[in-house]
């Protein structure tokens, strides 16, 4: 496998050629993942004036880490650098950068005082969009002095105060990932307003399976399912795609809730013994039954 220097973190890492892009694997920008860089943009970015690179490269590294850490696929081009730099989501103040560290610890722990190991710390200043390690250490010391985190070497813990602050920054409680799988054309306005919103109320972030697969060109359907903590599969109309995706989930030990709408005009199709769908009359009825089912999981 070929190796190349990452422009944004300076690491020498393995790359995989994919069409017009190179995939950079497990560099400091994405320690447990990868990102795509347009091959023609490599020399253009490398040739930027030193002052421009000093302002841009560490921000792009942090952006890649944050996005890939959230399970999103990242494609970088020279033309797209300005969009990243001008995004209102990029933190500028020390307070906002400290908030990014709180969010990272929050997303990687289950409760206050759960340990999160950050190694190597010397290459992790992109967690806070910082230009160097010195600023990261300053942010850490500030959060420790404020009582928001505790630290022992490379092990960090959110205190009760830090957890509450991170929870507020995250917009409330953490939502579990959920895929909703249904035949093409099956997603109605009622489903969106009643069922999907009820899943959110029950602590799940619903993703429409077909939209996920169409949008995620760099991750296989199997990998998408493996990342989910719940699957809702509607079999009102028999669909090979629904059975296939939900079957992958069941085989991966991801909980699957089968659903089917009962119609006075059409009988329910027969299903295998292990498929026992929640039978519903309306989207509102299903929302209620899903909530009861989720409380029992």
Coordinates of C-alpha atoms in Angstrom, one line a residue:
X1 CA 0.0 0.0 0.0
X2 CA 1.3 3.4 -0.9
X3 CA 2.1 6.0 1.7
X4 CA 1.9 9.8 1.6
X5 CA 2.2 12.8 3.9
X6 CA -1.1 14.2 5.2
X7 CA -1.0 17.9 4.5
X8 CA -3.1 18.8 7.5
X9 CA -1.4 16.8 10.4
X10 CA 2.0 16.0 8.7
X11 CA 1.6 12.3 9.4
X12 CA 3.0 9.8 6.9
X13 CA 0.1 7.4 6.4
X14 CA -1.2 4.8 4.0
X15 CA -3.4 5.9 1.1
X16 CA -5.8 4.1 -1.1
X17 CA -6.4 5.4 -4.6
X18 CA -10.1 5.9 -5.5
X19 CA -10.8 7.5 -8.8
X20 CA -9.8 11.2 -8.6
X21 CA -9.3 10.9 -4.8
X22 CA -6.7 9.5 -2.4
X23 CA -8.1 8.1 0.8
X24 CA -5.8 8.9 3.8
X25 CA -6.2 6.2 6.4
X26 CA -5.8 6.6 10.2
X27 CA -3.7 9.8 10.4
X28 CA -4.0 12.2 13.3
X29 CA -6.9 14.0 11.4
X30 CA -9.0 10.8 11.7
X31 CA -7.3 8.3 14.1
X32 CA -9.9 5.6 13.7
X33 CA -11.1 6.5 10.2
X34 CA -10.1 8.2 7.0
X35 CA -10.9 11.0 4.6
X36 CA -10.7 11.7 0.9
X37 CA -8.5 14.4 -0.7
X38 CA -8.8 15.2 -4.4
X39 CA -5.5 14.2 -5.9
X40 CA -5.2 17.3 -8.1
X41 CA -5.7 19.5 -5.0
X42 CA -2.7 18.0 -3.1
X43 CA -0.1 20.1 -4.9
X44 CA -2.3 23.2 -4.9
X45 CA -2.7 23.1 -1.1
X46 CA 0.9 22.2 -0.6
X47 CA 1.9 25.3 -2.7
X48 CA -0.1 27.8 -0.6
X49 CA 1.9 30.6 1.0
X50 CA 3.2 29.8 4.5
X51 CA 0.9 32.3 6.2
X52 CA -2.1 30.8 4.5
X53 CA -1.2 27.3 5.5
X54 CA -0.5 28.4 9.1
X55 CA -4.1 29.7 9.3
X56 CA -5.8 26.9 7.3
X57 CA -4.2 23.5 7.8
X58 CA -4.9 23.0 11.5
X59 CA -8.5 24.1 11.1
X60 CA -9.0 21.6 8.2
X61 CA -7.4 18.8 10.3
X62 CA -9.8 19.6 13.2
X63 CA -12.8 19.7 10.8
X64 CA -11.9 16.3 9.4
X65 CA -11.5 14.8 12.9
X66 CA -14.8 16.3 14.1
X67 CA -16.8 15.2 11.0
X68 CA -15.3 11.7 10.8
X69 CA -15.7 11.3 14.5
X70 CA -19.4 11.9 14.0
X71 CA -19.5 9.2 11.3
X72 CA -19.6 11.5 8.4
X73 CA -17.5 11.0 5.2
X74 CA -15.2 13.9 4.3
X75 CA -14.0 14.9 0.8
X76 CA -11.5 17.7 0.7
X77 CA -10.7 19.8 -2.3
X78 CA -8.6 23.0 -2.7
X79 CA -11.7 24.9 -3.8
X80 CA -13.6 23.8 -0.7
X81 CA -11.1 25.1 1.8
X82 CA -12.8 28.6 1.9
X83 CA -16.2 27.0 2.7
X84 CA -14.6 25.2 5.7
X85 CA -12.8 28.3 6.9
X86 CA -15.9 30.5 6.6
X87 CA -18.3 28.1 8.2
X88 CA -20.0 29.6 11.3
X89 CA -19.5 26.1 12.9
X90 CA -15.8 26.6 13.2
X91 CA -14.9 27.7 16.8
X92 CA -12.8 30.8 17.2
X93 CA -12.9 31.8 20.9
X94 CA -11.2 29.8 23.6
X95 CA -14.6 29.2 25.2
X96 CA -16.0 27.6 22.1
X97 CA -12.8 25.6 21.6
X98 CA -13.1 24.4 25.2
X99 CA -16.7 23.4 24.4
X100 CA -15.4 21.1 21.6
X101 CA -13.3 19.2 24.1
X102 CA -16.3 18.9 26.5
X103 CA -18.4 17.5 23.6
X104 CA -15.7 15.1 22.6
X105 CA -15.5 13.7 26.1
X106 CA -19.3 13.6 26.3
X107 CA -19.7 11.7 23.0
X108 CA -17.1 9.1 24.1
X109 CA -18.4 8.4 27.6
X110 CA -21.6 7.2 29.1
X111 CA -21.8 9.2 32.3
X112 CA -19.9 11.7 34.5
X113 CA -16.5 10.3 35.7
X114 CA -16.3 7.7 32.8
X115 CA -12.6 7.7 31.7
X116 CA -11.7 8.8 28.1
X117 CA -8.1 8.2 27.0
X118 CA -6.7 10.7 24.6
X119 CA -3.4 9.5 23.1
X120 CA -1.1 10.8 21.8
X121 CA -2.1 14.1 23.4
X122 CA 0.7 15.8 21.5
X123 CA -1.1 15.2 18.2
X124 CA -4.7 15.8 19.5
X125 CA -4.8 19.6 19.6
X126 CA -7.1 19.3 16.6
X127 CA -9.8 18.2 19.0
X128 CA -10.2 21.9 20.0
X129 CA -9.3 23.4 16.6
X130 CA -6.1 24.7 18.2
X131 CA -3.0 25.6 16.2
X132 CA -0.7 23.9 18.6
X133 CA -0.3 21.7 21.7
X134 CA 0.3 24.7 23.9
X135 CA -3.2 26.1 23.3
X136 CA -4.8 22.7 24.0
X137 CA -2.9 22.4 27.3
X138 CA -4.1 25.9 28.2
X139 CA -7.7 24.8 27.5
X140 CA -7.3 21.6 29.5
X141 CA -5.9 23.5 32.5
X142 CA -8.7 26.0 32.3
X143 CA -11.4 23.3 32.3
X144 CA -9.7 21.6 35.2
X145 CA -9.6 24.8 37.2
X146 CA -13.2 25.4 36.4
X147 CA -14.1 22.0 37.7
X148 CA -15.5 20.8 34.4
X149 CA -13.0 18.0 33.8
X150 CA -10.4 16.0 35.7
X151 CA -7.2 14.7 34.3
X152 CA -4.6 12.0 35.1
X153 CA -2.0 11.9 32.3
X154 CA -3.8 11.1 29.1
X155 CA -7.0 10.0 30.9
X156 CA -9.8 12.6 31.1
X157 CA -13.2 12.5 32.9
X158 CA -16.1 14.9 32.7
X159 CA -17.3 16.0 36.2
X160 CA -21.0 16.3 36.9
X161 CA -20.6 20.0 36.1
X162 CA -18.8 19.3 32.9
X163 CA -21.3 16.7 31.9
X164 CA -24.2 19.1 32.4
X165 CA -22.5 21.8 30.3
X166 CA -21.6 19.3 27.5
X167 CA -25.2 18.0 27.5
X168 CA -26.5 21.5 27.1
X169 CA -24.0 22.2 24.2
X170 CA -25.1 18.9 22.6
X171 CA -28.7 20.1 22.7
X172 CA -29.9 17.8 25.5
X173 CA -29.6 14.1 26.1
X174 CA -27.6 11.9 23.7
X175 CA -29.7 10.2 21.0
X176 CA -29.0 6.7 19.9
X177 CA -28.7 6.1 16.2
X178 CA -31.6 4.4 14.4
X179 CA -32.3 3.4 10.8
X180 CA -35.8 3.4 9.5
X181 CA -36.1 0.9 6.6
X182 CA -39.2 1.0 4.3
X183 CA -40.1 0.4 0.7
X184 CA -39.6 3.2 -1.8
X185 CA -42.4 5.7 -1.5
X186 CA -43.4 4.5 2.0
X187 CA -42.3 7.6 3.9
X188 CA -45.4 9.7 4.3
X189 CA -45.9 13.1 6.0
X190 CA -47.6 11.3 8.8
X191 CA -44.6 9.0 9.3
X192 CA -42.3 12.0 9.5
X193 CA -44.5 14.0 11.8
X194 CA -45.7 11.2 14.1
X195 CA -43.3 8.3 14.0
X196 CA -39.9 9.9 13.4
X197 CA -40.6 12.6 16.0
X198 CA -41.7 9.9 18.5
X199 CA -38.5 8.0 18.0
X200 CA -36.6 11.2 18.9
X201 CA -38.7 11.6 22.0
X202 CA -37.8 8.0 22.9
X203 CA -34.1 8.8 22.7
X204 CA -33.3 7.8 19.1
X205 CA -32.0 9.8 16.1
X206 CA -33.8 8.3 13.1
X207 CA -32.1 8.0 9.7
X208 CA -34.0 7.0 6.6
X209 CA -32.2 3.9 5.2
X210 CA -32.6 4.6 1.5
X211 CA -31.4 8.2 1.9
X212 CA -28.4 7.1 3.9
X213 CA -27.3 4.5 1.3
X214 CA -27.8 7.0 -1.5
X215 CA -25.8 9.7 0.3
X216 CA -23.0 7.5 1.7
X217 CA -21.0 6.5 -1.3
X218 CA -17.9 5.8 0.8
X219 CA -19.5 3.3 3.3
X220 CA -21.2 0.1 2.6
X221 CA -24.8 -0.7 3.6
X222 CA -23.5 -3.4 5.9
X223 CA -21.2 -0.8 7.7
X224 CA -24.1 1.6 8.1
X225 CA -26.2 -1.0 9.8
X226 CA -23.4 -2.1 12.1
X227 CA -23.3 1.5 13.4
X228 CA -26.9 1.6 14.4
X229 CA -28.4 0.8 17.8
X230 CA -31.9 0.2 16.5
X231 CA -33.6 -0.7 13.2
X232 CA -37.3 -0.1 12.4
X233 CA -38.3 -2.1 9.3
X234 CA -41.7 -1.6 7.8
X235 CA -43.0 -4.6 5.8
X236 CA -46.4 -3.3 4.9
X237 CA -45.4 -3.9 1.3
X238 CA -43.0 -6.8 0.9
X239 CA -39.6 -5.5 -0.3
X240 CA -36.4 -7.4 -0.8
X241 CA -34.4 -4.3 0.2
X242 CA -36.2 -4.1 3.5
X243 CA -35.7 -7.8 4.3
X244 CA -32.1 -7.6 3.2
X245 CA -31.1 -4.6 5.4
X246 CA -33.2 -5.7 8.4
X247 CA -31.7 -9.2 8.1
X248 CA -28.2 -7.8 8.2
X249 CA -29.2 -5.9 11.3
X250 CA -30.6 -8.9 13.0
X251 CA -27.6 -11.0 12.2
X252 CA -25.4 -8.2 13.7
X253 CA -27.3 -8.3 16.9
X254 CA -28.9 -4.9 16.3
X255 CA -32.4 -4.8 17.7
X256 CA -35.0 -4.9 14.9
X257 CA -38.6 -3.8 15.3
X258 CA -40.8 -5.0 12.4
X259 CA -43.9 -2.9 11.6
X260 CA -46.8 -3.4 9.2
X261 CA -49.9 -1.3 8.5
X262 CA -53.2 -3.1 8.5
X263 CA -55.6 -2.2 5.8
X264 CA -59.3 -3.0 5.4
X265 CA -58.6 -3.4 1.7
X266 CA -55.5 -5.6 1.7
X267 CA -54.7 -8.5 4.0
X268 CA -51.3 -8.5 5.7
X269 CA -48.7 -10.6 3.8
X270 CA -47.5 -13.8 5.4
X271 CA -44.1 -13.5 7.2
X272 CA -41.5 -15.9 8.5
X273 CA -42.0 -17.0 12.1
X274 CA -39.3 -14.8 13.4
X275 CA -40.9 -11.7 11.9
X276 CA -43.7 -10.6 14.1
X277 CA -44.5 -7.1 13.1
X278 CA -46.2 -4.4 15.2
X279 CA -49.5 -4.1 13.4
X280 CA -50.8 -0.5 13.3
X281 CA -53.8 1.3 11.9
X282 CA -52.2 4.8 11.5
X283 CA -48.9 6.6 12.0
X284 CA -50.2 7.9 15.4
X285 CA -51.1 4.4 16.4
X286 CA -47.7 3.1 15.4
X287 CA -46.0 6.0 17.4
X288 CA -47.8 4.8 20.5
X289 CA -46.9 1.2 20.0
X290 CA -43.3 1.9 19.2
X291 CA -43.0 3.9 22.4
X292 CA -44.4 1.0 24.4
X293 CA -42.1 -1.4 22.6
X294 CA -39.0 0.7 23.2
X295 CA -39.7 1.0 26.9
X296 CA -39.5 -2.8 27.1
X297 CA -36.1 -3.2 25.3

